[in-house]
Amino acid sequence: MNPDDIKRLVARAEHLMSRFEAILPLAPPMPDWSALAHRWRSHQGRGWLEPLHVLQPIHLSDLKDIDDQKKRVGVNTRQFVCGQRANNVLLTGARGTGKSSIVRAMLTEYSAEGLRVIEVDKADLVDLPHIVDLVHARSERFIIYCDDLSFEDGEPGYKALKTVLDGSFAAVPENVLIYATSNRRHLMPEYFSENLQTTHGDEGELHPGEAVEEKVSLSDRFGLWVSFYSFNQEAYLQIVRHWLSVFGVDLKDWDDLIRREALQWSMMRASRSGRVAWQFARDYSGKTQ
């Protein structure tokens, strides 16, 4: 082979290599451990921790009429931050009642003591083992947070979550807990037909069908269940007054007109939740200041 043929062969090989490199996924960036919270991102088969430096601050004092829930989650989180035994937490109940806000408030409360939060979308739960590997050697305490969690039959993240919670021979690191919120107590749809699989013993003992047992088995892996409920009218108005004060509205102006507007706002949204109260207060303060 003459020198010109060799040069052409090398040039062709370099061209092919450059095209091949162009379609390869980039190496994931190194985590920015200075961030108090991260969001897990995935693209083309690779995942990385995206730092969240601008957070929406919320304090436990901002959460009204859920004192029992704040106490139970707070005690568990405090134990975790202090290096004591603590449980994974499942927060269930009506929308807008403070489930996700209470997790953000835990970060506000305990970030100075080493608490960090990693938000993981349901579609990325298959990456949970990799996320755990990334943080297991860190000194911080990590809550892996899954918001509005529910599964349909056959979704891959369901099995991954069960394994990380309590289904693997490998122990989950002591610096990792999972907090999840859901509108479903058992995280999966339940059908009337599944109850037909229930059998009865000779003495009337009930034996739930396998489909029902499978659905319950995931929620059972959360050691702490915390339920949230819709607010009554007075609790809703109390939350409205709190957020109006936070947004700088002089509560001396509180009168029947503001009260009526707040109630009309909740009727339009068909909900008396803390989220709706916060949204009304933002709208009212924005119009009047």
mmCIF file of C-alpha atoms in Angstrom:
data_model
loop_
_atom_site.group_PDB
_atom_site.id
_atom_site.type_symbol
_atom_site.label_atom_id
_atom_site.label_comp_id
_atom_site.label_asym_id
_atom_site.label_seq_id
_atom_site.Cartn_x
_atom_site.Cartn_y
_atom_site.Cartn_z
ATOM 1 C CA MET A 1 0.000 0.000 0.000
ATOM 2 C CA ASN A 2 1.490 3.311 -1.065
ATOM 3 C CA PRO A 3 1.669 6.365 1.229
ATOM 4 C CA ASP A 4 -1.269 8.118 -0.482
ATOM 5 C CA ASP A 5 -3.518 5.117 0.136
ATOM 6 C CA ILE A 6 -2.485 5.088 3.786
ATOM 7 C CA LYS A 7 -3.274 8.816 4.145
ATOM 8 C CA ARG A 8 -6.715 8.328 2.558
ATOM 9 C CA LEU A 9 -7.403 5.362 4.856
ATOM 10 C CA VAL A 10 -6.396 7.345 7.946
ATOM 11 C CA ALA A 11 -8.507 10.331 6.869
ATOM 12 C CA ARG A 12 -11.525 8.085 6.290
ATOM 13 C CA ALA A 13 -11.056 6.445 9.699
ATOM 14 C CA GLU A 14 -10.823 9.851 11.400
ATOM 15 C CA HIS A 15 -13.982 10.974 9.606
ATOM 16 C CA LEU A 16 -15.860 7.875 10.733
ATOM 17 C CA MET A 17 -14.625 8.313 14.298
ATOM 18 C CA SER A 18 -15.778 11.939 14.398
ATOM 19 C CA ARG A 19 -19.251 10.928 13.188
ATOM 20 C CA PHE A 20 -19.400 8.148 15.753
ATOM 21 C CA GLU A 21 -18.342 10.485 18.572
ATOM 22 C CA ALA A 22 -21.054 12.970 17.541
ATOM 23 C CA ILE A 23 -23.808 10.474 18.284
ATOM 24 C CA LEU A 24 -22.364 9.272 21.578
ATOM 25 C CA PRO A 25 -24.007 10.759 24.701
ATOM 26 C CA LEU A 26 -21.906 13.316 26.530
ATOM 27 C CA ALA A 27 -20.424 12.391 29.860
ATOM 28 C CA PRO A 28 -22.745 13.460 32.690
ATOM 29 C CA PRO A 29 -21.615 16.553 34.610
ATOM 30 C CA MET A 30 -20.208 16.152 38.097
ATOM 31 C CA PRO A 31 -22.765 16.866 40.853
ATOM 32 C CA ASP A 32 -22.678 20.317 42.410
ATOM 33 C CA TRP A 33 -22.837 19.332 46.056
ATOM 34 C CA SER A 34 -23.120 22.959 47.188
ATOM 35 C CA ALA A 35 -26.797 22.967 46.122
ATOM 36 C CA LEU A 36 -29.400 22.243 48.798
ATOM 37 C CA ALA A 37 -31.629 20.436 46.301
ATOM 38 C CA HIS A 38 -31.211 18.596 43.022
ATOM 39 C CA ARG A 39 -33.468 17.292 40.302
ATOM 40 C CA TRP A 40 -32.570 14.021 38.593
ATOM 41 C CA ARG A 41 -32.358 14.473 34.827
ATOM 42 C CA SER A 42 -32.004 11.764 32.207
ATOM 43 C CA HIS A 43 -31.403 11.900 28.460
ATOM 44 C CA GLN A 44 -30.295 9.302 25.929
ATOM 45 C CA GLY A 45 -29.598 6.707 28.548
ATOM 46 C CA ARG A 46 -27.557 8.884 30.909
ATOM 47 C CA GLY A 47 -28.609 10.584 34.100
ATOM 48 C CA TRP A 48 -27.234 13.377 36.251
ATOM 49 C CA LEU A 49 -28.071 15.549 39.242
ATOM 50 C CA GLU A 50 -29.165 19.020 38.162
ATOM 51 C CA PRO A 51 -28.465 21.509 40.997
ATOM 52 C CA LEU A 52 -31.357 23.732 42.095
ATOM 53 C CA HIS A 53 -29.882 26.910 43.522
ATOM 54 C CA VAL A 54 -33.048 29.043 43.391
ATOM 55 C CA LEU A 55 -35.628 27.459 45.680
ATOM 56 C CA GLN A 56 -39.108 28.476 46.749
ATOM 57 C CA PRO A 57 -38.688 28.971 50.504
ATOM 58 C CA ILE A 58 -41.461 27.767 52.777
ATOM 59 C CA HIS A 59 -41.462 27.489 56.556
ATOM 60 C CA LEU A 60 -43.351 25.184 58.859
ATOM 61 C CA SER A 61 -45.119 28.246 60.278
ATOM 62 C CA ASP A 62 -46.585 28.879 56.809
ATOM 63 C CA LEU A 63 -48.462 25.564 56.926
ATOM 64 C CA LYS A 64 -51.735 25.978 58.775
ATOM 65 C CA ASP A 65 -54.222 23.463 60.172
ATOM 66 C CA ILE A 66 -51.937 20.460 59.627
ATOM 67 C CA ASP A 67 -50.169 20.499 62.999
ATOM 68 C CA ASP A 68 -50.344 16.734 63.522
ATOM 69 C CA GLN A 69 -48.889 16.050 60.061
ATOM 70 C CA LYS A 70 -46.093 18.580 60.637
ATOM 71 C CA LYS A 71 -45.247 16.969 63.969
ATOM 72 C CA ARG A 72 -45.123 13.400 62.625
ATOM 73 C CA VAL A 73 -43.037 14.261 59.553
ATOM 74 C CA GLY A 74 -40.874 16.636 61.575
ATOM 75 C CA VAL A 75 -40.029 14.037 64.225
ATOM 76 C CA ASN A 76 -39.119 11.471 61.569
ATOM 77 C CA THR A 77 -36.978 13.956 59.656
ATOM 78 C CA ARG A 78 -35.262 15.141 62.800
ATOM 79 C CA GLN A 79 -34.324 11.552 63.680
ATOM 80 C CA PHE A 80 -32.935 11.086 60.169
ATOM 81 C CA VAL A 81 -30.853 14.268 60.260
ATOM 82 C CA CYS A 82 -29.454 13.318 63.676
ATOM 83 C CA GLY A 83 -28.291 9.937 62.352
ATOM 84 C CA GLN A 84 -30.946 7.961 64.191
ATOM 85 C CA ARG A 85 -33.243 5.354 62.660
ATOM 86 C CA ALA A 86 -36.102 6.814 60.630
ATOM 87 C CA ASN A 87 -38.718 5.650 58.140
ATOM 88 C CA ASN A 88 -39.530 6.248 54.509
ATOM 89 C CA VAL A 89 -42.641 8.425 54.329
ATOM 90 C CA LEU A 90 -45.787 8.244 52.204
ATOM 91 C CA LEU A 91 -47.918 11.415 52.253
ATOM 92 C CA THR A 92 -51.416 10.853 50.874
ATOM 93 C CA GLY A 93 -54.643 12.794 50.633
ATOM 94 C CA ALA A 94 -56.521 15.591 48.944
ATOM 95 C CA ARG A 95 -54.755 17.842 46.482
ATOM 96 C CA GLY A 96 -53.360 21.155 47.651
ATOM 97 C CA THR A 97 -53.431 20.290 51.353
ATOM 98 C CA GLY A 98 -49.699 20.641 52.036
ATOM 99 C CA LYS A 99 -48.154 17.277 51.122
ATOM 100 C CA SER A 100 -45.375 18.656 48.921
ATOM 101 C CA SER A 101 -45.094 21.878 50.939
ATOM 102 C CA ILE A 102 -44.257 19.956 54.087
ATOM 103 C CA VAL A 103 -41.277 18.329 52.322
ATOM 104 C CA ARG A 104 -40.014 21.747 51.181
ATOM 105 C CA ALA A 105 -40.472 23.020 54.734
ATOM 106 C CA MET A 106 -38.346 20.132 56.038
ATOM 107 C CA LEU A 107 -35.508 21.260 53.750
ATOM 108 C CA THR A 108 -35.859 24.842 55.001
ATOM 109 C CA GLU A 109 -35.847 23.619 58.590
ATOM 110 C CA TYR A 110 -32.909 21.203 58.417
ATOM 111 C CA SER A 111 -30.697 22.194 55.470
ATOM 112 C CA ALA A 112 -28.210 23.862 57.815
ATOM 113 C CA GLU A 113 -27.816 20.492 59.554
ATOM 114 C CA GLY A 114 -26.997 18.647 56.344
ATOM 115 C CA LEU A 115 -30.398 17.714 54.910
ATOM 116 C CA ARG A 116 -30.623 17.669 51.102
ATOM 117 C CA VAL A 117 -33.455 16.775 48.709
ATOM 118 C CA ILE A 118 -33.264 15.033 45.335
ATOM 119 C CA GLU A 119 -36.459 15.300 43.281
ATOM 120 C CA VAL A 120 -37.057 12.317 41.006
ATOM 121 C CA ASP A 121 -39.809 12.067 38.422
ATOM 122 C CA LYS A 122 -41.807 8.858 38.287
ATOM 123 C CA ALA A 123 -40.437 8.081 34.817
ATOM 124 C CA ASP A 124 -36.889 8.127 36.224
ATOM 125 C CA LEU A 125 -37.444 5.829 39.187
ATOM 126 C CA VAL A 126 -35.662 3.070 37.284
ATOM 127 C CA ASP A 127 -32.479 5.077 37.988
ATOM 128 C CA LEU A 128 -32.941 4.911 41.776
ATOM 129 C CA PRO A 129 -30.099 2.401 42.313
ATOM 130 C CA HIS A 130 -27.723 4.708 40.430
ATOM 131 C CA ILE A 131 -28.854 7.749 42.443
ATOM 132 C CA VAL A 132 -28.301 5.859 45.688
ATOM 133 C CA ASP A 133 -24.793 4.895 44.540
ATOM 134 C CA LEU A 134 -23.982 8.553 43.836
ATOM 135 C CA VAL A 135 -24.831 9.768 47.337
ATOM 136 C CA HIS A 136 -24.065 6.826 49.617
ATOM 137 C CA ALA A 137 -20.552 8.052 50.487
ATOM 138 C CA ARG A 138 -21.608 11.664 51.119
ATOM 139 C CA SER A 139 -21.835 13.102 54.637
ATOM 140 C CA GLU A 140 -25.159 14.849 53.906
ATOM 141 C CA ARG A 141 -28.537 13.212 54.548
ATOM 142 C CA PHE A 142 -30.605 12.840 51.371
ATOM 143 C CA ILE A 143 -34.368 12.668 50.973
ATOM 144 C CA ILE A 144 -35.236 11.258 47.555
ATOM 145 C CA TYR A 145 -38.538 12.979 46.847
ATOM 146 C CA CYS A 146 -41.213 11.698 44.431
ATOM 147 C CA ASP A 147 -44.166 14.052 43.985
ATOM 148 C CA ASP A 148 -47.659 13.011 42.917
ATOM 149 C CA LEU A 149 -46.654 9.386 42.703
ATOM 150 C CA SER A 150 -48.937 6.755 41.222
ATOM 151 C CA PHE A 151 -48.452 3.807 38.918
ATOM 152 C CA GLU A 152 -50.358 2.040 36.220
ATOM 153 C CA ASP A 153 -50.011 -1.697 35.771
ATOM 154 C CA GLY A 154 -46.656 -2.769 34.355
ATOM 155 C CA GLU A 155 -44.721 0.496 34.788
ATOM 156 C CA PRO A 156 -40.992 -0.225 35.280
ATOM 157 C CA GLY A 157 -40.466 2.331 38.043
ATOM 158 C CA TYR A 158 -42.836 0.369 40.304
ATOM 159 C CA LYS A 159 -40.449 -2.562 40.706
ATOM 160 C CA ALA A 160 -37.417 -0.294 41.093
ATOM 161 C CA LEU A 161 -39.081 1.627 43.904
ATOM 162 C CA LYS A 162 -40.122 -1.569 45.691
ATOM 163 C CA THR A 163 -36.569 -2.872 45.525
ATOM 164 C CA VAL A 164 -34.978 0.290 46.929
ATOM 165 C CA LEU A 165 -37.572 0.629 49.673
ATOM 166 C CA ASP A 166 -37.272 -2.885 51.027
ATOM 167 C CA GLY A 167 -36.736 -5.669 48.574
ATOM 168 C CA SER A 168 -33.048 -6.113 47.882
ATOM 169 C CA PHE A 169 -30.272 -8.037 49.592
ATOM 170 C CA ALA A 170 -28.183 -4.853 49.402
ATOM 171 C CA ALA A 171 -28.918 -2.468 52.274
ATOM 172 C CA VAL A 172 -30.008 1.084 51.461
ATOM 173 C CA PRO A 173 -27.446 3.594 52.808
ATOM 174 C CA GLU A 174 -28.201 5.175 56.185
ATOM 175 C CA ASN A 175 -28.066 8.643 54.611
ATOM 176 C CA VAL A 176 -30.993 8.026 52.210
ATOM 177 C CA LEU A 177 -34.756 8.082 52.764
ATOM 178 C CA ILE A 178 -37.625 8.225 50.290
ATOM 179 C CA TYR A 179 -40.519 10.662 50.770
ATOM 180 C CA ALA A 180 -43.400 10.356 48.310
ATOM 181 C CA THR A 181 -46.720 12.151 47.883
ATOM 182 C CA SER A 182 -49.760 10.631 46.242
ATOM 183 C CA ASN A 183 -53.505 11.014 45.920
ATOM 184 C CA ARG A 184 -53.740 7.206 46.066
ATOM 185 C CA ARG A 185 -53.201 5.415 49.354
ATOM 186 C CA HIS A 186 -51.815 2.318 47.630
ATOM 187 C CA LEU A 187 -50.181 4.176 44.704
ATOM 188 C CA MET A 188 -51.908 2.040 42.054
ATOM 189 C CA PRO A 189 -55.420 1.944 40.586
ATOM 190 C CA GLU A 190 -57.773 -0.464 42.270
ATOM 191 C CA TYR A 191 -60.549 -2.193 40.351
ATOM 192 C CA PHE A 192 -63.748 -3.784 41.572
ATOM 193 C CA SER A 193 -62.932 -6.931 39.605
ATOM 194 C CA GLU A 194 -59.887 -7.530 41.814
ATOM 195 C CA ASN A 195 -62.157 -8.033 44.819
ATOM 196 C CA LEU A 196 -63.681 -11.014 43.032
ATOM 197 C CA GLN A 197 -60.378 -12.816 43.605
ATOM 198 C CA THR A 198 -60.921 -12.702 47.370
ATOM 199 C CA THR A 199 -61.588 -16.166 48.783
ATOM 200 C CA HIS A 200 -63.276 -17.244 52.001
ATOM 201 C CA GLY A 201 -62.140 -19.967 54.376
ATOM 202 C CA ASP A 202 -64.393 -22.512 55.993
ATOM 203 C CA GLU A 203 -64.858 -20.266 59.013
ATOM 204 C CA GLY A 204 -65.356 -17.082 56.995
ATOM 205 C CA GLU A 205 -61.708 -15.949 57.004
ATOM 206 C CA LEU A 206 -60.916 -13.557 54.149
ATOM 207 C CA HIS A 207 -57.967 -14.152 51.797
ATOM 208 C CA PRO A 208 -57.278 -11.143 49.544
ATOM 209 C CA GLY A 209 -56.537 -11.934 45.926
ATOM 210 C CA GLU A 210 -52.996 -11.755 44.571
ATOM 211 C CA ALA A 211 -53.689 -8.563 42.589
ATOM 212 C CA VAL A 212 -54.811 -6.743 45.733
ATOM 213 C CA GLU A 213 -51.810 -8.050 47.701
ATOM 214 C CA GLU A 214 -49.431 -6.803 44.992
ATOM 215 C CA LYS A 215 -50.875 -3.287 45.111
ATOM 216 C CA VAL A 216 -50.733 -3.084 48.896
ATOM 217 C CA SER A 217 -47.163 -4.437 49.024
ATOM 218 C CA LEU A 218 -45.647 -1.201 47.709
ATOM 219 C CA SER A 219 -47.307 1.199 50.153
ATOM 220 C CA ASP A 220 -46.518 -1.238 52.991
ATOM 221 C CA ARG A 221 -42.829 -0.614 52.367
ATOM 222 C CA PHE A 222 -43.225 2.974 53.605
ATOM 223 C CA GLY A 223 -42.802 2.879 57.369
ATOM 224 C CA LEU A 224 -44.690 6.117 58.003
ATOM 225 C CA TRP A 225 -48.061 6.958 56.441
ATOM 226 C CA VAL A 226 -49.336 10.510 56.868
ATOM 227 C CA SER A 227 -52.812 11.451 55.647
ATOM 228 C CA PHE A 228 -54.007 14.923 54.632
ATOM 229 C CA TYR A 229 -57.627 16.080 54.432
ATOM 230 C CA SER A 230 -59.584 18.886 52.804
ATOM 231 C CA PHE A 231 -59.945 22.068 54.852
ATOM 232 C CA ASN A 232 -63.220 23.412 56.137
ATOM 233 C CA GLN A 233 -64.245 26.968 55.361
ATOM 234 C CA GLU A 234 -62.786 28.589 58.459
ATOM 235 C CA ALA A 235 -59.447 26.828 58.080
ATOM 236 C CA TYR A 236 -59.318 27.931 54.440
ATOM 237 C CA LEU A 237 -59.982 31.555 55.425
ATOM 238 C CA GLN A 238 -57.302 31.352 58.131
ATOM 239 C CA ILE A 239 -54.785 30.288 55.463
ATOM 240 C CA VAL A 240 -55.925 33.134 53.205
ATOM 241 C CA ARG A 241 -55.338 35.635 56.030
ATOM 242 C CA HIS A 242 -51.877 34.187 56.684
ATOM 243 C CA TRP A 243 -50.731 34.508 53.075
ATOM 244 C CA LEU A 244 -52.231 37.991 52.691
ATOM 245 C CA SER A 245 -50.113 39.011 55.686
ATOM 246 C CA VAL A 246 -47.002 37.362 54.199
ATOM 247 C CA PHE A 247 -47.594 39.233 50.917
ATOM 248 C CA GLY A 248 -47.825 42.573 52.735
ATOM 249 C CA VAL A 249 -51.575 43.157 52.806
ATOM 250 C CA ASP A 250 -52.684 45.093 55.894
ATOM 251 C CA LEU A 251 -55.140 42.781 57.640
ATOM 252 C CA LYS A 252 -56.898 45.809 59.071
ATOM 253 C CA ASP A 253 -58.497 45.868 55.637
ATOM 254 C CA TRP A 254 -59.941 42.367 56.169
ATOM 255 C CA ASP A 255 -63.693 42.696 55.803
ATOM 256 C CA ASP A 256 -66.706 40.884 54.427
ATOM 257 C CA LEU A 257 -65.762 41.908 50.883
ATOM 258 C CA ILE A 258 -62.336 40.198 51.000
ATOM 259 C CA ARG A 259 -63.870 37.214 52.764
ATOM 260 C CA ARG A 260 -66.531 36.924 50.072
ATOM 261 C CA GLU A 261 -63.954 37.208 47.289
ATOM 262 C CA ALA A 262 -61.840 34.491 48.899
ATOM 263 C CA LEU A 263 -64.833 32.157 49.154
ATOM 264 C CA GLN A 264 -65.886 32.878 45.569
ATOM 265 C CA TRP A 265 -62.327 32.074 44.445
ATOM 266 C CA SER A 266 -62.498 28.701 46.195
ATOM 267 C CA MET A 267 -65.890 27.936 44.652
ATOM 268 C CA MET A 268 -64.538 28.669 41.168
ATOM 269 C CA ARG A 269 -61.721 26.200 41.851
ATOM 270 C CA ALA A 270 -64.069 23.693 43.524
ATOM 271 C CA SER A 271 -61.536 23.373 46.326
ATOM 272 C CA ARG A 272 -60.772 24.881 49.733
ATOM 273 C CA SER A 273 -57.125 23.892 49.867
ATOM 274 C CA GLY A 274 -54.002 25.614 51.081
ATOM 275 C CA ARG A 275 -52.821 25.925 47.490
ATOM 276 C CA VAL A 276 -56.036 27.694 46.454
ATOM 277 C CA ALA A 277 -55.745 30.041 49.455
ATOM 278 C CA TRP A 278 -52.148 30.873 48.465
ATOM 279 C CA GLN A 279 -53.206 31.514 44.864
ATOM 280 C CA PHE A 280 -56.025 33.838 45.938
ATOM 281 C CA ALA A 281 -53.679 35.770 48.233
ATOM 282 C CA ARG A 282 -51.182 36.223 45.391
ATOM 283 C CA ASP A 283 -53.917 37.467 43.072
ATOM 284 C CA TYR A 284 -55.455 39.824 45.637
ATOM 285 C CA SER A 285 -52.149 41.282 46.817
ATOM 286 C CA GLY A 286 -51.023 41.737 43.224
ATOM 287 C CA LYS A 287 -54.148 43.735 42.359
ATOM 288 C CA THR A 288 -54.210 45.922 45.468
ATOM 289 C CA GLN A 289 -50.565 46.819 46.030
#
